Coordinates of C-alpha atoms in Angstrom, one line a residue:
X1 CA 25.3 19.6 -36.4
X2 CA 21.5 19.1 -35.4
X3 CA 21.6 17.9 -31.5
X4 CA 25.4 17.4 -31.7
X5 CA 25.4 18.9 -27.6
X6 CA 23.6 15.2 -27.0
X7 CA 25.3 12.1 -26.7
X8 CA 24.3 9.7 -29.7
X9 CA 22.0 7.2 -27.8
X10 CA 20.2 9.8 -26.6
X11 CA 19.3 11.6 -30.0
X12 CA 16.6 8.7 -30.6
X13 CA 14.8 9.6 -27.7
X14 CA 13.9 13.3 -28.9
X15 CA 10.5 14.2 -30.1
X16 CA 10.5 16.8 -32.7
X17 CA 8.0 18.9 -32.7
X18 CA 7.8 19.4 -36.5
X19 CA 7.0 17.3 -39.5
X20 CA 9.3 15.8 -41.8
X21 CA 8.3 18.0 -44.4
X22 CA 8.8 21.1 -42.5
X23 CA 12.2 19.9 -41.5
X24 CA 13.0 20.0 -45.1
X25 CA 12.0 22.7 -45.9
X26 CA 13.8 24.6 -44.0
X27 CA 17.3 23.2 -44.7
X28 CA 16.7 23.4 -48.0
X29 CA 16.0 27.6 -47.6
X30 CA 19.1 27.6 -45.2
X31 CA 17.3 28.8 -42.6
X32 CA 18.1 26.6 -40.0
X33 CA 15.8 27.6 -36.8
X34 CA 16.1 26.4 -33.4
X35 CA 13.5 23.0 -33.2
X36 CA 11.0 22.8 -30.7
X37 CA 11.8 19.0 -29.0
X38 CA 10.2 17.3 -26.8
X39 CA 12.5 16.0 -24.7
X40 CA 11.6 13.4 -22.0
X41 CA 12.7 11.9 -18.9
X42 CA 11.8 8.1 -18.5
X43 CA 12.3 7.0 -14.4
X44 CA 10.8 3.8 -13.3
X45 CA 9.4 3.5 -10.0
X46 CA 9.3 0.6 -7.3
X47 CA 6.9 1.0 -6.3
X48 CA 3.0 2.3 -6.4
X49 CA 1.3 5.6 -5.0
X50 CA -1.0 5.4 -2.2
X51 CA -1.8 9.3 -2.4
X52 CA -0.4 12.3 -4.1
X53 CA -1.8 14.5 -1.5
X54 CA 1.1 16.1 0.1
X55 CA -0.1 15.8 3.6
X56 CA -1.4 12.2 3.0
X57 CA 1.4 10.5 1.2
X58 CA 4.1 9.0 3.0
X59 CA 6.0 7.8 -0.5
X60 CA 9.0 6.9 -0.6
X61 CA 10.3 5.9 -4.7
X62 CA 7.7 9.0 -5.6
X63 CA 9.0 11.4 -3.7
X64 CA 10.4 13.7 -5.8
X65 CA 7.0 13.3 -8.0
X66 CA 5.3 15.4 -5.1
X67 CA 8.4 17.5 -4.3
X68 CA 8.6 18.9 -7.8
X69 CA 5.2 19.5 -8.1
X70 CA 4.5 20.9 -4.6
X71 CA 6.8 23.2 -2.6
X72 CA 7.0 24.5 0.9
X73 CA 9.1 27.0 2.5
X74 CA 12.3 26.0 2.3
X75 CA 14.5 22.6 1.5
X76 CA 18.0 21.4 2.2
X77 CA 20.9 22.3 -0.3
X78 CA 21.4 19.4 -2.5
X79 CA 24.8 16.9 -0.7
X80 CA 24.0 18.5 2.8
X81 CA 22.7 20.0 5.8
X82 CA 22.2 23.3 5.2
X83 CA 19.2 25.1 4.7
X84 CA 18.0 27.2 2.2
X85 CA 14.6 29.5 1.3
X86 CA 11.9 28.1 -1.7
X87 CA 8.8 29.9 -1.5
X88 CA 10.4 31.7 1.4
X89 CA 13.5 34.4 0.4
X90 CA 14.7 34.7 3.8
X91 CA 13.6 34.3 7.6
X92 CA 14.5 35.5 11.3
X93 CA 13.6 33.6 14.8
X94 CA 12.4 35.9 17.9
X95 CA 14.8 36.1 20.9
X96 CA 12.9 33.4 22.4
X97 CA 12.5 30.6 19.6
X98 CA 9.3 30.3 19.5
X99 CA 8.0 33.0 16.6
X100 CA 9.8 32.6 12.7
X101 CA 8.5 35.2 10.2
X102 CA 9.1 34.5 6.6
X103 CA 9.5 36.7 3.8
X104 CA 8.0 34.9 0.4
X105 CA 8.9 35.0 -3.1
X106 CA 6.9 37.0 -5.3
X107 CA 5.6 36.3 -8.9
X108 CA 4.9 32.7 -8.0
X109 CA 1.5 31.3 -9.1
X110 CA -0.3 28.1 -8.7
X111 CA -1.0 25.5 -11.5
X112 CA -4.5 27.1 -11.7
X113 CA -3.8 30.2 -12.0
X114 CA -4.2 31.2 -8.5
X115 CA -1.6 33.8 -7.4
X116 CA 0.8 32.3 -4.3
X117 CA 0.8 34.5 -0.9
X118 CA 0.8 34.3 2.3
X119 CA -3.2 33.4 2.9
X120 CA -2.2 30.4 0.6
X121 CA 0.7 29.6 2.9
X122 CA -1.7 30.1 6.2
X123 CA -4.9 27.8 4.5
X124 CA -2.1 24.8 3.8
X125 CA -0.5 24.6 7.1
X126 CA -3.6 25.0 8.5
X127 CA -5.4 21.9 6.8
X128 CA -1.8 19.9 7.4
X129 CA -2.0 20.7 11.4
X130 CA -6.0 20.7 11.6
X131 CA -7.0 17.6 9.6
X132 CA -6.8 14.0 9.8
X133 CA -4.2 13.3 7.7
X134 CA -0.7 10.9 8.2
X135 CA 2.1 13.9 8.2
X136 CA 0.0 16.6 10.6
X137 CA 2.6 15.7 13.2
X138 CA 5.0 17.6 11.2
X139 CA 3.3 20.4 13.0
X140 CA 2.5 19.1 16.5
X141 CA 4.6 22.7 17.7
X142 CA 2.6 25.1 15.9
X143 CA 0.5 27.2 17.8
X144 CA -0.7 30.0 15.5
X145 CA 0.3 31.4 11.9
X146 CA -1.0 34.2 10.2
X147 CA -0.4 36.4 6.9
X148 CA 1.0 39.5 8.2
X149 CA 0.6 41.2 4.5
X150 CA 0.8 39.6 1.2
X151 CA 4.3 38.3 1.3
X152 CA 5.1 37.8 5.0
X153 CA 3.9 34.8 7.4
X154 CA 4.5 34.5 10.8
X155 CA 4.5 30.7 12.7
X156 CA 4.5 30.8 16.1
X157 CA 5.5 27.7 18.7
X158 CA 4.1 26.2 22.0
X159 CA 7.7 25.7 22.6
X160 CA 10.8 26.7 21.8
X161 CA 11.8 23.7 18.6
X162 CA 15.8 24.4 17.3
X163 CA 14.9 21.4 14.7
X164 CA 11.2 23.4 13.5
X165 CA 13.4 24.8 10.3
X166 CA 14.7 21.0 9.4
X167 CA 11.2 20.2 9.9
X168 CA 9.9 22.6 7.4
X169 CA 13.1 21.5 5.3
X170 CA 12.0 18.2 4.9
X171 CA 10.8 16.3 1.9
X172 CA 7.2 15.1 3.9
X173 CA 7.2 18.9 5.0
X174 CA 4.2 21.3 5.0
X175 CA 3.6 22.3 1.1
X176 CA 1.6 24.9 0.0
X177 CA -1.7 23.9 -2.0
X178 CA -3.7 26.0 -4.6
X179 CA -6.6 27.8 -1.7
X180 CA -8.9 27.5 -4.7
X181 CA -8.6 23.5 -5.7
X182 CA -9.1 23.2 -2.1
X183 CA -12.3 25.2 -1.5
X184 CA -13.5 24.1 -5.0
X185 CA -12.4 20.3 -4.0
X186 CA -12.7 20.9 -0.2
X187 CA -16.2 17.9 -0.2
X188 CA -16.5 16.2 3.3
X189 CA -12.5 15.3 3.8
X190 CA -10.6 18.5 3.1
X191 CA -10.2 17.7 -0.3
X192 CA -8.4 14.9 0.9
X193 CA -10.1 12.2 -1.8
X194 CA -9.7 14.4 -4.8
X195 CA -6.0 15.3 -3.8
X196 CA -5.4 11.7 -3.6
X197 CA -4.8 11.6 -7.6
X198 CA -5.0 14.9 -8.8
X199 CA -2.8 18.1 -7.6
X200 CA -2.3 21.7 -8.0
X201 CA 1.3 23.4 -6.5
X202 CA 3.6 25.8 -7.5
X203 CA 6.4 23.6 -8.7
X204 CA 8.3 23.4 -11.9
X205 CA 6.0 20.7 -13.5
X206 CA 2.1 19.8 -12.5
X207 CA 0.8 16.5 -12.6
X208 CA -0.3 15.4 -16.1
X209 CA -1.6 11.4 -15.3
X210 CA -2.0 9.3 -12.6
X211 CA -2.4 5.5 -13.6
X212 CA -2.8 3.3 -10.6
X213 CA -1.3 0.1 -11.0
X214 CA 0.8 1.4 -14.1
X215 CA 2.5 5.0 -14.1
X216 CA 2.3 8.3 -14.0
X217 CA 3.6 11.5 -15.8
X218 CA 4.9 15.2 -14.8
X219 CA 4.8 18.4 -17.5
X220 CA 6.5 21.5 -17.3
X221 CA 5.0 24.0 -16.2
X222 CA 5.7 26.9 -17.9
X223 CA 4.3 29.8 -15.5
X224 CA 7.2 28.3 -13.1
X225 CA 8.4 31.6 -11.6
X226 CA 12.0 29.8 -11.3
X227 CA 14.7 28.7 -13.5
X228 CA 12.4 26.5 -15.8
X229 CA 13.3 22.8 -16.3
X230 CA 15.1 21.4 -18.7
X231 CA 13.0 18.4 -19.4
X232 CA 9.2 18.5 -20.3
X233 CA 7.7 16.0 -19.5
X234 CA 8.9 12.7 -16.8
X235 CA 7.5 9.5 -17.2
X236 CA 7.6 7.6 -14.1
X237 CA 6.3 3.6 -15.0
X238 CA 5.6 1.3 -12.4
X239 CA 8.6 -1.7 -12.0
X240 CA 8.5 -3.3 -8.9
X241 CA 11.6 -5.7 -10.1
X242 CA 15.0 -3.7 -10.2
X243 CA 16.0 -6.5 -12.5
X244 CA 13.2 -5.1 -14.9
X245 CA 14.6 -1.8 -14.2
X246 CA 18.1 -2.7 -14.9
X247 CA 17.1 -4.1 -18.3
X248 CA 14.9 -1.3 -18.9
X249 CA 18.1 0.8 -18.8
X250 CA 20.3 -1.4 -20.5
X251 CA 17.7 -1.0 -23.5
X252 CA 17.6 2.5 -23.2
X253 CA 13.7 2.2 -22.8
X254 CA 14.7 4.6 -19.3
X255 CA 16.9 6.6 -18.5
X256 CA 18.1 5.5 -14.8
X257 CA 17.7 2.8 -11.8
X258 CA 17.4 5.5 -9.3
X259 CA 18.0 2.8 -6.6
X260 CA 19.2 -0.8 -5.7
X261 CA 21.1 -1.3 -8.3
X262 CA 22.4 -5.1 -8.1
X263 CA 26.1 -3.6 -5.4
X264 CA 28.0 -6.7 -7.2
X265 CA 27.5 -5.2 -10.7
X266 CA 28.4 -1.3 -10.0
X267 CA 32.1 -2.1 -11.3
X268 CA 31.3 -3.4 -14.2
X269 CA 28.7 -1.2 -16.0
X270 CA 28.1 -1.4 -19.7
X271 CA 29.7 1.3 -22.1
X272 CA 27.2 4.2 -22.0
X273 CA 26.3 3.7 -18.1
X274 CA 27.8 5.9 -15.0
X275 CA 27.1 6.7 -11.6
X276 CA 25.9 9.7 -9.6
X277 CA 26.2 8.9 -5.9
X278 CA 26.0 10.9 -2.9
X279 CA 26.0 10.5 1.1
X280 CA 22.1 9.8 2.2
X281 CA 20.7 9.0 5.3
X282 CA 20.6 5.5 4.9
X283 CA 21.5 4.1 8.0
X284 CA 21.9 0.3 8.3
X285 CA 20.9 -0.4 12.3
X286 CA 20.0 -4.1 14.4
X287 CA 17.6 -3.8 16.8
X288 CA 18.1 -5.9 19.6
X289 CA 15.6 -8.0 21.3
X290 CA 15.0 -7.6 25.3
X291 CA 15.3 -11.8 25.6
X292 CA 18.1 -11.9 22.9
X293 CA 21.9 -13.5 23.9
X294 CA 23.2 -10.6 22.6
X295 CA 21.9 -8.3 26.1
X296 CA 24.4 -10.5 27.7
X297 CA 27.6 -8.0 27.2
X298 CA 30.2 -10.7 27.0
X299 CA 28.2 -12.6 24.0
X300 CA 27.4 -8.9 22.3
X301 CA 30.6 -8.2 22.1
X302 CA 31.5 -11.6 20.6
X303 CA 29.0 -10.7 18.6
X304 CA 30.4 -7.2 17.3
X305 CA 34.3 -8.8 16.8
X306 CA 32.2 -11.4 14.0
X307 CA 30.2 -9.0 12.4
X308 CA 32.6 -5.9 12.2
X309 CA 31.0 -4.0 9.1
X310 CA 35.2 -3.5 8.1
X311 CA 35.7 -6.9 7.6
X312 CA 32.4 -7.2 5.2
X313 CA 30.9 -3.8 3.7
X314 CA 33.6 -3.6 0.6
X315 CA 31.9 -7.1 -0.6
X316 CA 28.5 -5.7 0.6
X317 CA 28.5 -2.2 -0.9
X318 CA 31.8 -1.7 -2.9
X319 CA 33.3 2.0 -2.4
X320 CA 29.7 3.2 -1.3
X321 CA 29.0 1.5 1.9
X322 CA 31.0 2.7 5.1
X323 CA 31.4 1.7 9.0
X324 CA 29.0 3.7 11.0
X325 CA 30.5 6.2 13.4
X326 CA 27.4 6.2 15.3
X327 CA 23.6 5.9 15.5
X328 CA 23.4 9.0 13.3
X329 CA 24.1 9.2 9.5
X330 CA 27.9 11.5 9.5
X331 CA 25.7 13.9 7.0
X332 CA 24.1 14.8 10.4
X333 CA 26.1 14.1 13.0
X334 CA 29.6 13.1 12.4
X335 CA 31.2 12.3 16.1
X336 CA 34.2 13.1 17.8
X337 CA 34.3 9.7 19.4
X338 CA 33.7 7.4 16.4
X339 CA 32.2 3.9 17.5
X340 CA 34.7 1.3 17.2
X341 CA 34.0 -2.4 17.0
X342 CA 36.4 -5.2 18.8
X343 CA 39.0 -7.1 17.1
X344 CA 40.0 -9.7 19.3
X345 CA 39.0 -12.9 17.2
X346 CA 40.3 -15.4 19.9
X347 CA 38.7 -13.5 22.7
X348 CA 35.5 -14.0 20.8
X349 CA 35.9 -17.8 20.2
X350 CA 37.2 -18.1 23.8
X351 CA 33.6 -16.5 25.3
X352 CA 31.4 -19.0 22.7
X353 CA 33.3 -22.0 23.8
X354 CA 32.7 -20.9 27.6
X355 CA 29.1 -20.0 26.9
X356 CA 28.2 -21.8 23.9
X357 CA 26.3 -23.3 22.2
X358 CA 24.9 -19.8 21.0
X359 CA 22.3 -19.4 18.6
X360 CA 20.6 -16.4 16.9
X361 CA 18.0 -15.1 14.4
X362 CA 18.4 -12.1 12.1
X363 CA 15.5 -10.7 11.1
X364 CA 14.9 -8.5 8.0
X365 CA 11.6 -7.6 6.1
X366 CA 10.4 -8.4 2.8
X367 CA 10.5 -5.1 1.4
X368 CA 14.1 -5.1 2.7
X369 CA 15.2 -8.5 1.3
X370 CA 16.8 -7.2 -1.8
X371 CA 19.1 -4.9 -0.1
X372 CA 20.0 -6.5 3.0
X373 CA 20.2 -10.2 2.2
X374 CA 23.9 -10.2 1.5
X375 CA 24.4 -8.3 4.7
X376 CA 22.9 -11.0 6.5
X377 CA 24.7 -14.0 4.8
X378 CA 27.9 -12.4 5.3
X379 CA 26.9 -12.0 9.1
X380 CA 25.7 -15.2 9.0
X381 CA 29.2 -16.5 7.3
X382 CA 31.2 -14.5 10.0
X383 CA 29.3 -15.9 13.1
X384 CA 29.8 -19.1 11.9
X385 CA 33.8 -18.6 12.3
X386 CA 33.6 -17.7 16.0
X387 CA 30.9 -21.1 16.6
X388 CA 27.6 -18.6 16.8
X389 CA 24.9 -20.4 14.7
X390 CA 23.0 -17.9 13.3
X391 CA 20.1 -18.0 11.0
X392 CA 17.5 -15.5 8.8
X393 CA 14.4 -15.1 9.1
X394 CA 12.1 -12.4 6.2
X395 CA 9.0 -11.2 8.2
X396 CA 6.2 -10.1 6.0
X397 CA 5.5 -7.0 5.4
X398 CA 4.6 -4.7 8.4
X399 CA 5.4 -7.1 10.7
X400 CA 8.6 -5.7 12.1
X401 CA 5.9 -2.7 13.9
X402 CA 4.5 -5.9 16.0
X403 CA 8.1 -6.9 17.2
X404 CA 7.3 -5.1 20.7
X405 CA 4.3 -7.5 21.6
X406 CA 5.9 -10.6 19.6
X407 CA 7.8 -13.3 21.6
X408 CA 9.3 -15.1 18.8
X409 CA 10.6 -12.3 16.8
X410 CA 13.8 -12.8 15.6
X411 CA 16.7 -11.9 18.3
X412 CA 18.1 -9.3 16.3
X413 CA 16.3 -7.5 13.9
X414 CA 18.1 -5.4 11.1
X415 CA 16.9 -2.3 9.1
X416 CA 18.0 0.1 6.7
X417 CA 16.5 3.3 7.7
X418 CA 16.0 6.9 7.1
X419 CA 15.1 9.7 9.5
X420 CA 12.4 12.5 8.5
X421 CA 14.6 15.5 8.8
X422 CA 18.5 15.9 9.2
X423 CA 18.5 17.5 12.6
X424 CA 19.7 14.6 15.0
X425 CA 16.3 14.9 16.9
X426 CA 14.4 13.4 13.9
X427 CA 16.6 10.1 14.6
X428 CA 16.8 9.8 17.8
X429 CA 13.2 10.3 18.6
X430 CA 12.1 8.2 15.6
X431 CA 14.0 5.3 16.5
X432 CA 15.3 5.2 19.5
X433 CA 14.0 6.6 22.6
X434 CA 11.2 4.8 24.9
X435 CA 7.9 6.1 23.1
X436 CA 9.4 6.0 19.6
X437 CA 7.3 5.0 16.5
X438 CA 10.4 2.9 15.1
X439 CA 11.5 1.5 17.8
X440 CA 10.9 -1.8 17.0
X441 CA 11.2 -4.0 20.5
X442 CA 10.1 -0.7 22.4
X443 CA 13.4 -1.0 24.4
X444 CA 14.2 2.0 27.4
X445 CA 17.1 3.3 28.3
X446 CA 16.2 6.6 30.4
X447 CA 19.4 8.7 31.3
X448 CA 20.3 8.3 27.6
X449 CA 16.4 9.5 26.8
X450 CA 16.8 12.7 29.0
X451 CA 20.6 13.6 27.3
X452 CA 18.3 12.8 24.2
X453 CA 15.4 15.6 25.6
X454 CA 17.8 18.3 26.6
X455 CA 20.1 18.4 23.2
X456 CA 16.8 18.6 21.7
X457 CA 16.4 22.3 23.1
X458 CA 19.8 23.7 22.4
X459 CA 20.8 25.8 19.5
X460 CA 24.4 25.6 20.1
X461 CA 24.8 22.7 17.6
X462 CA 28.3 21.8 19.3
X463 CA 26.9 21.2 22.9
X464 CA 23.7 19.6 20.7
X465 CA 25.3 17.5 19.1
X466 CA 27.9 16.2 21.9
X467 CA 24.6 15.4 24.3
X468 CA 23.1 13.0 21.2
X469 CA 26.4 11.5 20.6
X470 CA 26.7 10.7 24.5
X471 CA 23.3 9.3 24.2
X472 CA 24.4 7.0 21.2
X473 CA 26.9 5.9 23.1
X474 CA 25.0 5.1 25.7
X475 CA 22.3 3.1 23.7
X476 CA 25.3 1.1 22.1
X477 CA 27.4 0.2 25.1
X478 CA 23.9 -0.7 26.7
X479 CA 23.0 -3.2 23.8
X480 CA 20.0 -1.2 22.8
X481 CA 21.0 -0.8 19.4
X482 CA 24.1 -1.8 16.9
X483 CA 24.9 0.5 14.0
X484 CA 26.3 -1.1 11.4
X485 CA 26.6 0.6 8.1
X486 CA 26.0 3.8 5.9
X487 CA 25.1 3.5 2.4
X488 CA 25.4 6.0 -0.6
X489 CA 22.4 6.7 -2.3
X490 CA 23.6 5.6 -5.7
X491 CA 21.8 6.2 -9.0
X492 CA 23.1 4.1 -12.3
X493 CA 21.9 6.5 -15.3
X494 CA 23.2 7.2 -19.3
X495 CA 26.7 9.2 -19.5
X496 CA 25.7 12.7 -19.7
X497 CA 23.0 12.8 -17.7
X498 CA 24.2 15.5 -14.9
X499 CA 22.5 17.6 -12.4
X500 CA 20.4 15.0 -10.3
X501 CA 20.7 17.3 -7.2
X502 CA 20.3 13.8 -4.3
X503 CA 19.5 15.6 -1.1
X504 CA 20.6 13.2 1.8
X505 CA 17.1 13.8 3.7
X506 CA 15.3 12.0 0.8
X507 CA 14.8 8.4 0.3
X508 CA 17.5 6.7 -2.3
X509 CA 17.1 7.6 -5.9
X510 CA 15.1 10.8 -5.6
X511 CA 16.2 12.9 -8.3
X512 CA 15.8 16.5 -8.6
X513 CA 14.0 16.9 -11.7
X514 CA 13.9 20.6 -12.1
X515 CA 17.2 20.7 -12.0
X516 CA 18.6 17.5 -13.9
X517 CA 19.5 17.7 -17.9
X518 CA 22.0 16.1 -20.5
X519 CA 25.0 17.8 -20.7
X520 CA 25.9 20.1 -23.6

């Protein structure tokens, strides 16, 4: 039967590619040929683009937009850690860490036309490390690469960098643009204003439209030297509102919420509707303020007893949130020494009563509110039971970056974040050590910092990995930081629809769309 591999609601949605008439015409010969179709993935988007340039664009719901049309070395293996080649086959490290030589694919091309090799690979580091652009620090290490023939490259370091391959495994990592679109493009800014909405990679589709303010759309590209996508064309509208995305779905007008789906409303999905979900890096952490109550240790762990994550995150999260273990997501780092909260309720209430009255604000930001709302009220709820009054405050947007130099900001402030990279350095030194970007109140704990420095230059990922947990530890017991819970990343999509490929190091919701397709 015509399309019988498809599920039923999804038949509607093809677009033949062949007139009525011709349709039958050729039933009524008997010579039933395979159909061209047209068959199209719909995937709203929160929210809008600032840039498409890979090097300039620091998106987060569009990720996969750039990552499908632009590729770099390699990427992690979708569910985990592990690293594997893209445009690079295979790769060795000198004795001394500091020189990686690649071996690239060969056959690939550029959208243009433009065959890919290794001067391609050398111009597109180059303008990432060399220009003025948001994600150069991605290669703040690199000291010198060169195209030692067609298909080889050579990186070399200032310094030895065990987390240099996560690095280049990341989704904001070094892609390789077209050499011509950037000569022919190159202007006064490297290209950088025409790159901002147009875009030539190697990836399985290019970028057909980009609608400010409205949408955008991906083809296939069919010179794809890979296994060539299922779908041809993605449709990625603009809705801001995951109510609007919800019902969106529900009218099968798209074909997924890729993220925030309302937690309360995952057990109870309409016929037709399923879940894909997967560990991510989504990391729920407070942030504690230097003047706060809670850097006295008697109130902090008060504190911890009422807002034990085991006591909430089923009514939070369903089956998809889980206690932290530590200040690292368990997809990187899962600890020998688990973090345990206290449980002594009465010890609690007994220190409020002695040092009370205790009050507190929980901060959260606007972009955040959606998700971590009900993880505040039930803090709130559980303070409340031990006699801590606490309230919550929404900063606007951006304002949790002027915490540091902000007397007033809220005691505790909460945030659900995601590192660069899966090697622990890209959390730790994101987040939490003195000069950090995201550490919010700029707080400094220095023989944490320095176990924090010397895992960072071991390659024996046991001994690495027991020095970062040591320094969590450390951060926790010293009321730098509370972890408090991981979250799936959780995608509500059509029956059938299989394949998404989530990679942990990518924002929630960031489906693969090479590789995703509806089942036979």
């Amino acid at each position: 039967m015509l399309f019988s591999g498809l599920p039923a609601y999804r038949q509607c949605t093809l677009r033949l590619a062949v007139s009525a008439a011709i349709l039958i015409g050729v039933i009524a010969s008997g010579a039933l040929n395979p159909l061209q179709a047209q068959e199209v993935l719909r995937l709203p988007i929160a929210t809008d683009f600032d840039s498409f340039d890979p090097d300039n664009a620091f998106e987060m719901d569009g990720l996969s937009a750039i990552n499908n049309v632009y590729e770099g070395l390699v990427e992690y293996v979708p569910g985990s850690a592990e690293i594997r080649g893209l445009l690079a086959t295979d790769w060795t490290i000198s004795e001394d860490g500091l020189t990686y030589t690649f071996n690239l694919v060969q056959g690939a091309t550029f959208h243009d036309g433009t065959p890919f090799n290794a001067e391609a690979v050398v111009t597109s580091f180059q303008r990432r490390k060399d220009s003025d652009l948001i994600l150069s620090y991605f290669l703040w290490n690199m000291e010198k690469i060169e195209a030692v023939d067609d298909d080889t490259v050579a990186i070399t370091l200032g310094m030895p960098q065990p987390s240099f391959l996560d690095s280049l495994a990341s989704p904001w990592s070094p892609k390789v643009i077209s050499p011509a679109a950037l000569t022919e493009h190159a202007g006064t800014d490297n290209a950088a204003s025409w790159l901002d909405t147009n875009a030539v990679g190697t990836g399985p589709f290019t970028l057909a439209s980009f609608d400010r303010g409205q949408g955008y759309s991906l083809e296939r590209f069919d010179g794809y030297y890979g296994k060539p996508s299922f779908f041809d064309t993605v449709e990625l509208p603009l809705m801001p509102e995951v109510s609007q995305q919800v019902l969106s779905l529900q009218a099968q007008e798209t074909d997924a919420v890729p993220a925030n789906y309302p937690w309360a409303q995952l057990a109870a999905l309409r016929p037709g509707l399923e879940i894909t979900s997967a560990p991510s890096t989504s990391l729920i952490i407070g942030f504690v303020k230097p003047e706060s109550p809670l850097t006295d240790p008697d109130i902090r762990a008060a504190f911890l007893t009422a807002v034990n994550p085991g006591n909430w995150v089923a009514d939070a999260y369903g089956a998809y949130g889980h206690t932290a273990k530590s200040l690292y997501p368990t997809i990187m780092l899962d600890p020998k020494t688990p973090l345990e909260f206290p449980t002594d309720t009465a010890a609690a209430e007994a220190t409020v009563a002695a040092k009370g009255p205790i009050t507190l604000t929980i901060g959260i930001s606007t972009e955040e509110a959606n998700s971590l709302t009900r993880v505040t009220d039930l803090m709130v709820a559980e303070l409340a039971g031990i006699g801590i009054n606490a309230t919550v405050t929404i900063l606007p947007s951006g304002a949790a970056f002027g915490l540091k130099d902000n007397p007033n900001g809220p005691d505790l402030y909460i945030g659900k974040l995601t590192p660069d990279a899966l090697h622990p350095e890209n959390q730790a030194a994101i987040f939490f050590t003195e000069k950090a970007p995201i550490n919010f109140y700029g707080r400094a704990l220095p023989e944490a910092d320095a176990l924090v420095n010397e895992a960072g230059t071991l390659t024996d990922i046991a001994a690495r990995n027991a020095l970062y947990e040591q320094a969590s530890q450390l951060y926790v017991d010293n009321g730098l930081f509370i972890p408090f819970v991981e979250v799936d990343d959780v995608v509500v999509h059509p029956e059938g629809l299989i394949d998404l490929e989530l990679r942990a190091a990518y924002a929630p919701g960031n489906i693969d769309y090479g590789s995703v397709r509806w089942a036979d």
